[in-house]
Every structure is written in structure tokens, then in C-alpha cells.
């Protein structure tokens, strides 16, 4: 009898714990994705930064939307505003997939009649296997922008997401924020005072600068670490350019054309050493060329301009001083690109 | 299908449990468990299922032929055929490319042209384990230790039984065939199931909460050992020592737990190996079923200690060398086997395998040597091994943790400290089982621990011994 009640107690406690977890997550709703939202989480505290950006997009009037991942962090709102004589919003998301960028674009399109331009900093990794971020897939407001269910997660995935330690940690984070009257570091134009990049390499304030020997050592270590992450994880199993990612990019272009919105694609370059290591893999080398070819093919479309700095000075000079690591260049390099694009457009219009 | 996967925990196991205990009538239970185990294996690849079943079928019938034969010469031929056949398959899938690469390297040195290869050869899951189990049957029958079985299905169910199919424990047929047959005739045993639940949850937590958290931190650093600091190289060595133990013993606990739920007792596989006072003692406590298998079927077959002192040392060394090679097709495994073989010989030669009043120092030294061995075991190739040892022993690489990810560093530290405390100051799972009392608070604690383990599922982290 005691063994029966032992097993009975085990399952009873388990069920109670599961229900308690679901109740707790529904109450806090840290990522605005709970199955039942039992309370409305103040928009300052919740942990769905995509939704936070969308709320800002809906409130803040702007003409230029900057889309990208951490590589686009270098493209400062002030520099874009200056070179394009515009008011821009920085909608970049760390590790931002094509789905995340497209969602933000659609929200901007819906809520902002003054949108004239999209600056899309394209990353090579985007075109690998596409997965819809959970923050979008399980939030009703965000997922409505994704038309196709072909690549949306299913109920099994949702249960894994709900019963994950990340969700529980996110709930505790939200509770902590409420207690400490947290203020979001997000500014009204979408930028933040905090960098997404952890590198300690000191870069230089000129496009043609050369890195110091001291920073060279640090940079090499960063590149080695980037290579490990990219080759084992981010770019693993890269068999072909993802068809859904390509379709989303093309949809972004066609929907922009309908509203006479200019689209500028900037193909984010890599540091020469990093790129050489990565592309020594023949499969990745092929994918990289296909990625460039795909975006350059969009150049022929009306209202689209593709800027390809993947063979610019900073991308072929291993001693370039603008690199924070193998993937992220600094704001001075980004400003140089912006200047070139603005100049090129000015010449085209004359 | 991993024991720590959602598919196993919430689909395969509940369904098999339900059908086995509720739906399937007793006369058919054995066939059902055989079918379920084949399905479990086929989840990885149905293509290799014929090889598994073919191995079992062949050895079963060879066992019968050996048992029925009265001609000693014919018996020997049959058992040699069984051993050669099993080792041929094992050798081909596991070692063909390894030997080919080494042969081609040698040919290059001699200025000769290379031998043609066969491309990538996929290693059938569990082949190292099931060939040993199946082969031990024919050897036992040949040695007249056991009579051959009359019925194929209990034997097949024993080899394929899913809790131990992929990564052990290496269970002897004598320990399990009758147990399995008997258990199918009985109803659900609540006491065994309770004990099984305890084993399973402890194993799950060991794997998910300790082993995987250590792995998340050390794997990226091991992959870039050339830029790691001295402190990081030691952190990786010690981290891997605990990762491997908690991963493998965690898996074993889960396997034992599943066996108990189905009314079958597996033998103990780990007995607090990091409390060993000598390498000899270590091998009585680590992967015990493999150690005993190597002793009974390799060491004794080579002559054991019956052919003089020098031959005893040689047999001991060779057994460990081949035991190392069994783990994988790489010179680092061979080196690891030779390292342990050499240490065992030294201990035997100088009587260092006895406990003394300096047992604390003996244990510290043993642990240190085991850690060094695990570095060889973990390094995928000799280049990495040399770099790793250089970082550890040159002491010039610096004493900061620069490359451990900030995201996983805290969890690594907690997992390591908890792991050390469990290994050195707590009872192991088998010892806990001996003192098991079905207290409700324990059941509640286990349920919460199980839930916490589920929260940390998700990342695809296979058990380390699956690769062998």
C-alpha cells in the first residue's frame, strides 16, 4: 500500500506543479504569449522586446525604418537621419531572423503613413534554416503578420516553450522589474544606450584605419570564437538558401513598391580572416555567393537599391581597424557606407 | 530516441507502459516488448534493424549448435565463427575508416599511392554493446557454463530490451533472459516501479541539470583550446571528468529505473568511482559491466593470471588497450586505454592497489590520474590532446576565465560544485536504493525534481556513451 501511495503522491505532486507553473506564467505573462493572460503586464516590464519595438513603431512617427540584427547596431539613427535628411526608427533585433524583420516592417507599414524608406541590413545567417521566434509565433498580435503557416511552430513546440526554464526565468525577471520600477532602455526611436556586442576590442574612428597590435590579438580571439559559434551552430546544416526567407524578402520588396517606399539593402560584410575561415568550407562558400546573387538580383527592381560592401576595403584588409569582432564593424564603417549610399542615390537622381 | 527527449518521455514510454501492463495479455507481453524495443531502435534507423536482428538470430542458433554438438573441434569452430562474425561487423562499421586513414598515412610516408575508401560509414547505434552481449552467449555455451536457450524470443528480447539496448549496462544473458520471461508472467510490481521511478528521476536530473550544464560551458572552450588559458584548460579537464560521470551514470540510472518499472533488475554499473583509492579500485567501480565483461571474455581468454607474472601484466595491458579502442576509432582512445593499462600494471607490480593509512592521498592521486586520462578520452585527436596538455602543464597560459560564456558560466560553477559534493560526500544511487523507504515527502520531492528536469529539456544533448 505504501508503494501505491508513493507513486500516487509522485503523480499528484507533478500535476499540481504543472498546474501551478501554468497559473504562474499566465499571471505574469512575461513574454506576452501565455495561453490565458490573467493580468495585463505593464508594457515596461514584459520580456517581449519585439512587441516593445512594435508599440514604439505604432506611436513614433518616422520616415525611415532600419531593419537588421546586431550588425545594424553600428548604423546610428543620428547618422541615418543626417545622410538621408530623414527621421528614422531603429528596429534592429539581436540575431534578428527574416521573420522578425518582416513582422516589424508590416507593423510599420500599417501604422505609419509617412514611411518612405526601408534600410535593410542583410545578414548571411538569415538565409539558413528559418524558425519563427517564439516571441512572434505565440503572440497573437505579432503572428498575424505572417501569412503562411508553412514554417510556424505547432502545439508541441508551444508546450516545450511554455515548460522551459527560460520562460520561468523570464517570469522572475518581470517580477524583479516590477519591484524595482524598471525603465526600459529603449528610446523612442528604437535605439538603446546598451550595445548587444560583448567584444572589448578597441576600434578606430576612421574607415581606412589600421588595428593596433595589442587589439589584433584580442580581435583574433574574437574571430576564433565567432568561427566556433557560426560553423557549429548558426550556419550549421546550411544546405540551401531558405525559400521562406527569400519569399519574405521578396514580399517586403513588393509591398514596399505598392506604397512607393524605397528599399535599400546593405549586405553586411565580414572581417577578412573570419570570412576566409568560414568560406574554406565549400558548401558555405557556395551559399555565400548565392546569398549575394539573390540580393543583387533585387537591384533591378524599381525602388530597390542594393549596396554590397562585402569586397570593400574593410572586408579585404585583415588589418582594418573598424572591426569589433569577425562580424561586427563599428559606427564609423557604417557611416562610411551610409555616405556612399546617399551619394550614389543623389547622383542617380540628378 | 533519447531517454531525455520529449518523444520518449511523453509518447513512447507512456504508450509502451500502458500497452504492456493494461492491454497486452500475458502470453504476448514478451513479443510486445521485443516489438517495442525494435521500434525504439528503428526510431534512429530502421535500415540497421536487420543487422541487429541478424546478429541476435545468428548467435542464438550458433549457441544451439554449439550446445548440441559433441565434437570439441566443431564447437570451437562455431564459437570462433561467432566471435569473428561479430567482431567483423563491429570492426567494419567502427574501425574501417580509422585503419584506412592510418594505412594511407603510412603509405604516404613510404611514397606509395593511397588505398581507395568507401566514403562515410555510419556507425550503427549500440553496436558496441549488443555485439558484446550477443557474443558472450555463444562463448558461455562453448565454455559449458550455460545450456543454450530453446526459445529464440526471450533471448532476442534480452538483447534488444530498449532500456539497455543503446548504451548498456552490458547485461549478461544469464542475468536477464529468465528475469524477462518471468516478469512477463507477472503483474505490475508497485515496489519495483517505485524504486524504478527514483532511479529514473535521479538519472534524469544528473544528466540534464549537472552534465549538460557543464557541457554547455566547456565544449566551446575545448573547441578553441589553442587560445584557452591554463585555468580554462584545467576547468575543462575537471569539468569533463564530472560531465562524463553524471552523463553516463545518469543514463545508467535511467536505464536501471526503466528496467525496474518493467520488473527487471539490471546490475550496478557505477559504484562511486571518484572515491577510488587506486586505478585498480577505479575499474571495479567505473562502467562495471564493461570491466567485468572484458575480464571474463578477454583477459581470461588471453590467459588471465595463469601464465606467469609477465604474461599477466601483458594480458592486463592488452585488455585495457583493447578496451580503450572499443570506445572509439581514434588514437586518443588507444592512448587512454594504454595509460590505464600501464597504471594497472604498475599498481600490480608494486602492490599499490591496496588501501593504506594514507588513503586520502591515494584517492587524490587516483583522481588526478583519472582526470589526466579523461583529457585523452575527450580529445578527439592527438593535436588537440597535445595542445590541451601543453596548456595544462606549461602553466604559461594565464589564470583567467576569458572564454567561458557569461551566459553559462554561473550554471557551470553551480553544476560543478554540486557534482563534486554529490560524488565525494553523498551516497550513490544504488546505496540510496538499499535504504529506500516509500515516504510521501520523498515522492513529492522527486516530482518537483522531475518537473525541474523537464524545464531544462529542449536542447538536443545526446548521451556521451551513445557514440561508442
PDB file of N, CA, C and O in Angstrom, chain A residues 138-195:
ATOM      1  N   UNK A 138       3.928  32.909 -30.814  1.00  0.00           N
ATOM      2  CA  UNK A 138       2.899  32.667 -29.804  1.00  0.00           C
ATOM      3  C   UNK A 138       2.287  33.949 -29.258  1.00  0.00           C
ATOM      4  O   UNK A 138       1.640  33.943 -28.211  1.00  0.00           O
ATOM      5  N   UNK A 139       2.533  35.048 -29.960  1.00  0.00           N
ATOM      6  CA  UNK A 139       1.872  36.296 -29.592  1.00  0.00           C
ATOM      7  C   UNK A 139       0.875  36.623 -30.700  1.00  0.00           C
ATOM      8  O   UNK A 139       1.246  36.773 -31.872  1.00  0.00           O
ATOM      9  N   UNK A 140      -0.393  36.749 -30.333  1.00  0.00           N
ATOM     10  CA  UNK A 140      -1.454  36.922 -31.341  1.00  0.00           C
ATOM     11  C   UNK A 140      -1.261  38.160 -32.189  1.00  0.00           C
ATOM     12  O   UNK A 140      -1.536  38.166 -33.388  1.00  0.00           O
ATOM     13  N   UNK A 141      -0.809  39.224 -31.551  1.00  0.00           N
ATOM     14  CA  UNK A 141      -0.662  40.489 -32.273  1.00  0.00           C
ATOM     15  C   UNK A 141       0.456  40.406 -33.312  1.00  0.00           C
ATOM     16  O   UNK A 141       0.337  40.967 -34.406  1.00  0.00           O
ATOM     17  N   UNK A 142       1.529  39.730 -32.961  1.00  0.00           N
ATOM     18  CA  UNK A 142       2.679  39.678 -33.867  1.00  0.00           C
ATOM     19  C   UNK A 142       2.492  38.622 -34.959  1.00  0.00           C
ATOM     20  O   UNK A 142       2.850  38.849 -36.109  1.00  0.00           O
ATOM     21  N   UNK A 143       1.940  37.491 -34.600  1.00  0.00           N
ATOM     22  CA  UNK A 143       1.917  36.394 -35.576  1.00  0.00           C
ATOM     23  C   UNK A 143       0.932  36.642 -36.702  1.00  0.00           C
ATOM     24  O   UNK A 143       1.001  36.005 -37.748  1.00  0.00           O
ATOM     25  N   UNK A 144       0.025  37.598 -36.532  1.00  0.00           N
ATOM     26  CA  UNK A 144      -0.949  37.863 -37.581  1.00  0.00           C
ATOM     27  C   UNK A 144      -0.280  38.398 -38.835  1.00  0.00           C
ATOM     28  O   UNK A 144      -0.864  38.385 -39.915  1.00  0.00           O
ATOM     29  N   UNK A 145       0.953  38.919 -38.695  1.00  0.00           N
ATOM     30  CA  UNK A 145       1.627  39.473 -39.862  1.00  0.00           C
ATOM     31  C   UNK A 145       2.247  38.392 -40.752  1.00  0.00           C
ATOM     32  O   UNK A 145       2.642  38.675 -41.877  1.00  0.00           O
ATOM     33  N   UNK A 146       2.336  37.164 -40.230  1.00  0.00           N
ATOM     34  CA  UNK A 146       2.940  36.084 -41.020  1.00  0.00           C
ATOM     35  C   UNK A 146       1.807  35.345 -41.717  1.00  0.00           C
ATOM     36  O   UNK A 146       0.985  34.696 -41.070  1.00  0.00           O
ATOM     37  N   UNK A 147       1.789  35.428 -43.035  1.00  0.00           N
ATOM     38  CA  UNK A 147       0.663  34.840 -43.779  1.00  0.00           C
ATOM     39  C   UNK A 147       0.656  33.332 -43.780  1.00  0.00           C
ATOM     40  O   UNK A 147      -0.374  32.702 -43.693  1.00  0.00           O
ATOM     41  N   UNK A 148       1.814  32.760 -43.930  1.00  0.00           N
ATOM     42  CA  UNK A 148       1.841  31.325 -44.167  1.00  0.00           C
ATOM     43  C   UNK A 148       2.090  30.535 -42.882  1.00  0.00           C
ATOM     44  O   UNK A 148       2.837  30.970 -42.015  1.00  0.00           O
ATOM     45  N   UNK A 149       1.433  29.405 -42.798  1.00  0.00           N
ATOM     46  CA  UNK A 149       1.643  28.520 -41.649  1.00  0.00           C
ATOM     47  C   UNK A 149       2.710  27.467 -41.930  1.00  0.00           C
ATOM     48  O   UNK A 149       2.970  26.610 -41.109  1.00  0.00           O
ATOM     49  N   UNK A 150       3.339  27.569 -43.120  1.00  0.00           N
ATOM     50  CA  UNK A 150       4.315  26.548 -43.534  1.00  0.00           C
ATOM     51  C   UNK A 150       5.443  26.372 -42.534  1.00  0.00           C
ATOM     52  O   UNK A 150       5.964  25.286 -42.341  1.00  0.00           O
ATOM     53  N   UNK A 151       5.831  27.479 -41.951  1.00  0.00           N
ATOM     54  CA  UNK A 151       7.004  27.378 -41.083  1.00  0.00           C
ATOM     55  C   UNK A 151       6.704  27.886 -39.678  1.00  0.00           C
ATOM     56  O   UNK A 151       7.579  28.330 -38.961  1.00  0.00           O
ATOM     57  N   UNK A 152       5.434  27.798 -39.306  1.00  0.00           N
ATOM     58  CA  UNK A 152       5.087  28.197 -37.949  1.00  0.00           C
ATOM     59  C   UNK A 152       5.195  26.996 -37.014  1.00  0.00           C
ATOM     60  O   UNK A 152       4.881  25.881 -37.380  1.00  0.00           O
ATOM     61  N   UNK A 153       5.616  27.236 -35.793  1.00  0.00           N
ATOM     62  CA  UNK A 153       5.693  26.121 -34.828  1.00  0.00           C
ATOM     63  C   UNK A 153       4.293  25.593 -34.490  1.00  0.00           C
ATOM     64  O   UNK A 153       3.307  26.249 -34.758  1.00  0.00           O
ATOM     65  N   UNK A 154       4.252  24.411 -33.903  1.00  0.00           N
ATOM     66  CA  UNK A 154       2.967  23.793 -33.605  1.00  0.00           C
ATOM     67  C   UNK A 154       2.775  23.678 -32.098  1.00  0.00           C
ATOM     68  O   UNK A 154       3.628  24.122 -31.320  1.00  0.00           O
ATOM     69  N   UNK A 155       1.690  23.040 -31.707  1.00  0.00           N
ATOM     70  CA  UNK A 155       1.336  22.953 -30.288  1.00  0.00           C
ATOM     71  C   UNK A 155       2.437  22.288 -29.474  1.00  0.00           C
ATOM     72  O   UNK A 155       2.718  22.700 -28.351  1.00  0.00           O
ATOM     73  N   UNK A 156       3.056  21.231 -30.032  1.00  0.00           N
ATOM     74  CA  UNK A 156       4.144  20.544 -29.309  1.00  0.00           C
ATOM     75  C   UNK A 156       5.261  21.515 -28.976  1.00  0.00           C
ATOM     76  O   UNK A 156       5.812  21.519 -27.872  1.00  0.00           O
ATOM     77  N   UNK A 157       5.574  22.362 -29.939  1.00  0.00           N
ATOM     78  CA  UNK A 157       6.616  23.361 -29.741  1.00  0.00           C
ATOM     79  C   UNK A 157       6.196  24.347 -28.657  1.00  0.00           C
ATOM     80  O   UNK A 157       7.002  24.777 -27.831  1.00  0.00           O
ATOM     81  N   UNK A 158       4.886  24.712 -28.680  1.00  0.00           N
ATOM     82  CA  UNK A 158       4.408  25.668 -27.690  1.00  0.00           C
ATOM     83  C   UNK A 158       4.554  25.109 -26.283  1.00  0.00           C
ATOM     84  O   UNK A 158       4.933  25.824 -25.354  1.00  0.00           O
ATOM     85  N   UNK A 159       4.243  23.828 -26.127  1.00  0.00           N
ATOM     86  CA  UNK A 159       4.352  23.209 -24.798  1.00  0.00           C
ATOM     87  C   UNK A 159       5.807  23.203 -24.328  1.00  0.00           C
ATOM     88  O   UNK A 159       6.093  23.449 -23.161  1.00  0.00           O
ATOM     89  N   UNK A 160       6.732  22.917 -25.258  1.00  0.00           N
ATOM     90  CA  UNK A 160       8.161  22.947 -24.905  1.00  0.00           C
ATOM     91  C   UNK A 160       8.548  24.355 -24.459  1.00  0.00           C
ATOM     92  O   UNK A 160       9.307  24.535 -23.518  1.00  0.00           O
ATOM     93  N   UNK A 161       8.047  25.338 -25.170  1.00  0.00           N
ATOM     94  CA  UNK A 161       8.360  26.742 -24.878  1.00  0.00           C
ATOM     95  C   UNK A 161       7.770  27.137 -23.522  1.00  0.00           C
ATOM     96  O   UNK A 161       8.433  27.771 -22.715  1.00  0.00           O
ATOM     97  N   UNK A 162       6.522  26.736 -23.273  1.00  0.00           N
ATOM     98  CA  UNK A 162       5.845  27.087 -22.014  1.00  0.00           C
ATOM     99  C   UNK A 162       6.540  26.428 -20.834  1.00  0.00           C
ATOM    100  O   UNK A 162       6.738  27.048 -19.785  1.00  0.00           O
ATOM    101  N   UNK A 163       6.920  25.145 -21.016  1.00  0.00           N
ATOM    102  CA  UNK A 163       7.566  24.410 -19.924  1.00  0.00           C
ATOM    103  C   UNK A 163       9.081  24.412 -20.115  1.00  0.00           C
ATOM    104  O   UNK A 163       9.714  23.362 -20.225  1.00  0.00           O
ATOM    105  N   UNK A 164       9.646  25.600 -20.204  1.00  0.00           N
ATOM    106  CA  UNK A 164      11.101  25.726 -20.333  1.00  0.00           C
ATOM    107  C   UNK A 164      11.614  26.593 -19.192  1.00  0.00           C
ATOM    108  O   UNK A 164      10.887  27.446 -18.670  1.00  0.00           O
ATOM    109  N   UNK A 165      12.856  26.406 -18.833  1.00  0.00           N
ATOM    110  CA  UNK A 165      13.409  27.188 -17.726  1.00  0.00           C
ATOM    111  C   UNK A 165      13.541  28.658 -18.136  1.00  0.00           C
ATOM    112  O   UNK A 165      13.467  29.553 -17.288  1.00  0.00           O
ATOM    113  N   UNK A 166      13.701  28.908 -19.459  1.00  0.00           N
ATOM    114  CA  UNK A 166      13.802  30.297 -19.933  1.00  0.00           C
ATOM    115  C   UNK A 166      12.509  31.064 -19.621  1.00  0.00           C
ATOM    116  O   UNK A 166      12.554  32.232 -19.240  1.00  0.00           O
ATOM    117  N   UNK A 167      11.379  30.383 -19.772  1.00  0.00           N
ATOM    118  CA  UNK A 167      10.097  31.035 -19.505  1.00  0.00           C
ATOM    119  C   UNK A 167       9.979  31.372 -18.019  1.00  0.00           C
ATOM    120  O   UNK A 167       9.556  32.478 -17.644  1.00  0.00           O
ATOM    121  N   UNK A 168      10.394  30.432 -17.185  1.00  0.00           N
ATOM    122  CA  UNK A 168      10.309  30.655 -15.735  1.00  0.00           C
ATOM    123  C   UNK A 168      11.245  31.788 -15.329  1.00  0.00           C
ATOM    124  O   UNK A 168      10.873  32.671 -14.547  1.00  0.00           O
ATOM    125  N   UNK A 169      12.452  31.783 -15.890  1.00  0.00           N
ATOM    126  CA  UNK A 169      13.424  32.845 -15.578  1.00  0.00           C
ATOM    127  C   UNK A 169      12.910  34.192 -16.057  1.00  0.00           C
ATOM    128  O   UNK A 169      13.097  35.209 -15.399  1.00  0.00           O
ATOM    129  N   UNK A 170      12.269  34.187 -17.215  1.00  0.00           N
ATOM    130  CA  UNK A 170      11.691  35.413 -17.765  1.00  0.00           C
ATOM    131  C   UNK A 170      10.618  35.947 -16.815  1.00  0.00           C
ATOM    132  O   UNK A 170      10.520  37.164 -16.584  1.00  0.00           O
ATOM    133  N   UNK A 171       9.813  35.049 -16.226  1.00  0.00           N
ATOM    134  CA  UNK A 171       8.765  35.467 -15.289  1.00  0.00           C
ATOM    135  C   UNK A 171       9.379  36.103 -14.036  1.00  0.00           C
ATOM    136  O   UNK A 171       8.897  37.137 -13.551  1.00  0.00           O
ATOM    137  N   UNK A 172      10.451  35.502 -13.526  1.00  0.00           N
ATOM    138  CA  UNK A 172      11.111  36.074 -12.347  1.00  0.00           C
ATOM    139  C   UNK A 172      11.734  37.430 -12.680  1.00  0.00           C
ATOM    140  O   UNK A 172      11.737  38.345 -11.859  1.00  0.00           O
ATOM    141  N   UNK A 173      12.228  37.565 -13.903  1.00  0.00           N
ATOM    142  CA  UNK A 173      12.811  38.836 -14.332  1.00  0.00           C
ATOM    143  C   UNK A 173      11.747  39.930 -14.350  1.00  0.00           C
ATOM    144  O   UNK A 173      11.970  41.058 -13.895  1.00  0.00           O
ATOM    145  N   UNK A 174      10.578  39.594 -14.862  1.00  0.00           N
ATOM    146  CA  UNK A 174       9.476  40.564 -14.922  1.00  0.00           C
ATOM    147  C   UNK A 174       9.051  40.967 -13.512  1.00  0.00           C
ATOM    148  O   UNK A 174       8.803  42.152 -13.240  1.00  0.00           O
ATOM    149  N   UNK A 175       8.997  39.999 -12.611  1.00  0.00           N
ATOM    150  CA  UNK A 175       8.636  40.310 -11.210  1.00  0.00           C
ATOM    151  C   UNK A 175       9.669  41.242 -10.603  1.00  0.00           C
ATOM    152  O   UNK A 175       9.329  42.189  -9.880  1.00  0.00           O
ATOM    153  N   UNK A 176      10.928  40.992 -10.914  1.00  0.00           N
ATOM    154  CA  UNK A 176      12.020  41.831 -10.384  1.00  0.00           C
ATOM    155  C   UNK A 176      11.877  43.247 -10.940  1.00  0.00           C
ATOM    156  O   UNK A 176      12.063  44.246 -10.228  1.00  0.00           O
ATOM    157  N   UNK A 177      11.542  43.343 -12.205  1.00  0.00           N
ATOM    158  CA  UNK A 177      11.395  44.669 -12.827  1.00  0.00           C
ATOM    159  C   UNK A 177      10.262  45.447 -12.176  1.00  0.00           C
ATOM    160  O   UNK A 177      10.386  46.653 -11.921  1.00  0.00           O
ATOM    161  N   UNK A 178       9.185  44.774 -11.892  1.00  0.00           N
ATOM    162  CA  UNK A 178       8.025  45.437 -11.252  1.00  0.00           C
ATOM    163  C   UNK A 178       8.434  45.971  -9.889  1.00  0.00           C
ATOM    164  O   UNK A 178       8.095  47.095  -9.522  1.00  0.00           O
ATOM    165  N   UNK A 179       9.195  45.126  -9.170  1.00  0.00           N
ATOM    166  CA  UNK A 179       9.610  45.534  -7.799  1.00  0.00           C
ATOM    167  C   UNK A 179      10.506  46.753  -7.846  1.00  0.00           C
ATOM    168  O   UNK A 179      10.450  47.617  -7.003  1.00  0.00           O
ATOM    169  N   UNK A 180      11.379  46.814  -8.855  1.00  0.00           N
ATOM    170  CA  UNK A 180      12.384  47.883  -8.900  1.00  0.00           C
ATOM    171  C   UNK A 180      11.955  49.033  -9.797  1.00  0.00           C
ATOM    172  O   UNK A 180      12.755  49.911 -10.104  1.00  0.00           O
ATOM    173  N   UNK A 181      10.696  49.024 -10.215  1.00  0.00           N
ATOM    174  CA  UNK A 181      10.175  50.102 -11.055  1.00  0.00           C
ATOM    175  C   UNK A 181      11.092  50.374 -12.252  1.00  0.00           C
ATOM    176  O   UNK A 181      11.542  51.490 -12.489  1.00  0.00           O
ATOM    177  N   UNK A 182      11.315  49.315 -12.965  1.00  0.00           N
ATOM    178  CA  UNK A 182      12.261  49.293 -14.080  1.00  0.00           C
ATOM    179  C   UNK A 182      11.863  50.248 -15.214  1.00  0.00           C
ATOM    180  O   UNK A 182      10.686  50.397 -15.534  1.00  0.00           O
ATOM    181  N   UNK A 183      12.862  50.887 -15.804  1.00  0.00           N
ATOM    182  CA  UNK A 183      12.614  51.703 -17.001  1.00  0.00           C
ATOM    183  C   UNK A 183      13.336  51.079 -18.178  1.00  0.00           C
ATOM    184  O   UNK A 183      14.525  50.797 -18.091  1.00  0.00           O
ATOM    185  N   UNK A 184      12.617  50.863 -19.251  1.00  0.00           N
ATOM    186  CA  UNK A 184      13.206  50.223 -20.425  1.00  0.00           C
ATOM    187  C   UNK A 184      14.302  51.111 -21.016  1.00  0.00           C
ATOM    188  O   UNK A 184      14.128  52.322 -21.116  1.00  0.00           O
ATOM    189  N   UNK A 185      15.429  50.518 -21.430  1.00  0.00           N
ATOM    190  CA  UNK A 185      16.490  51.324 -22.045  1.00  0.00           C
ATOM    191  C   UNK A 185      16.169  51.716 -23.483  1.00  0.00           C
ATOM    192  O   UNK A 185      16.917  52.444 -24.120  1.00  0.00           O
ATOM    193  N   UNK A 186      15.022  51.214 -23.991  1.00  0.00           N
ATOM    194  CA  UNK A 186      14.649  51.546 -25.368  1.00  0.00           C
ATOM    195  C   UNK A 186      14.242  53.010 -25.466  1.00  0.00           C
ATOM    196  O   UNK A 186      13.394  53.479 -24.719  1.00  0.00           O
ATOM    197  N   UNK A 187      14.834  53.720 -26.442  1.00  0.00           N
ATOM    198  CA  UNK A 187      14.445  55.115 -26.679  1.00  0.00           C
ATOM    199  C   UNK A 187      13.298  55.149 -27.696  1.00  0.00           C
ATOM    200  O   UNK A 187      13.012  54.132 -28.326  1.00  0.00           O
ATOM    201  N   UNK A 188      12.697  56.309 -27.836  1.00  0.00           N
ATOM    202  CA  UNK A 188      11.526  56.382 -28.725  1.00  0.00           C
ATOM    203  C   UNK A 188      11.858  56.052 -30.176  1.00  0.00           C
ATOM    204  O   UNK A 188      11.001  55.610 -30.929  1.00  0.00           O
ATOM    205  N   UNK A 189      13.129  56.260 -30.560  1.00  0.00           N
ATOM    206  CA  UNK A 189      13.486  55.961 -31.948  1.00  0.00           C
ATOM    207  C   UNK A 189      14.001  54.528 -32.115  1.00  0.00           C
ATOM    208  O   UNK A 189      14.597  54.189 -33.127  1.00  0.00           O
ATOM    209  N   UNK A 190      13.796  53.693 -31.103  1.00  0.00           N
ATOM    210  CA  UNK A 190      14.154  52.285 -31.201  1.00  0.00           C
ATOM    211  C   UNK A 190      15.570  51.949 -30.801  1.00  0.00           C
ATOM    212  O   UNK A 190      15.924  50.782 -30.621  1.00  0.00           O
ATOM    213  N   UNK A 191      16.417  52.958 -30.677  1.00  0.00           N
ATOM    214  CA  UNK A 191      17.802  52.663 -30.296  1.00  0.00           C
ATOM    215  C   UNK A 191      17.892  52.523 -28.776  1.00  0.00           C
ATOM    216  O   UNK A 191      16.967  52.887 -28.055  1.00  0.00           O
ATOM    217  N   UNK A 192      19.003  51.995 -28.302  1.00  0.00           N
ATOM    218  CA  UNK A 192      19.229  51.861 -26.860  1.00  0.00           C
ATOM    219  C   UNK A 192      20.631  52.358 -26.548  1.00  0.00           C
ATOM    220  O   UNK A 192      21.453  52.513 -27.452  1.00  0.00           O
ATOM    221  N   UNK A 193      20.901  52.606 -25.253  1.00  0.00           N
ATOM    222  CA  UNK A 193      22.239  53.022 -24.860  1.00  0.00           C
ATOM    223  C   UNK A 193      23.162  51.831 -24.672  1.00  0.00           C
ATOM    224  O   UNK A 193      24.355  51.971 -24.448  1.00  0.00           O
ATOM    225  N   UNK A 194      22.606  50.606 -24.771  1.00  0.00           N
ATOM    226  CA  UNK A 194      23.430  49.418 -24.480  1.00  0.00           C
ATOM    227  C   UNK A 194      23.774  48.702 -25.766  1.00  0.00           C
ATOM    228  O   UNK A 194      22.921  48.498 -26.616  1.00  0.00           O
ATOM    229  N   UNK A 195      25.034  48.293 -25.876  1.00  0.00           N
ATOM    230  CA  UNK A 195      25.431  47.527 -27.051  1.00  0.00           C
ATOM    231  C   UNK A 195      25.067  46.061 -26.861  1.00  0.00           C
ATOM    232  O   UNK A 195      25.122  45.531 -25.761  1.00  0.00           O
TER     233      UNK A 195
END
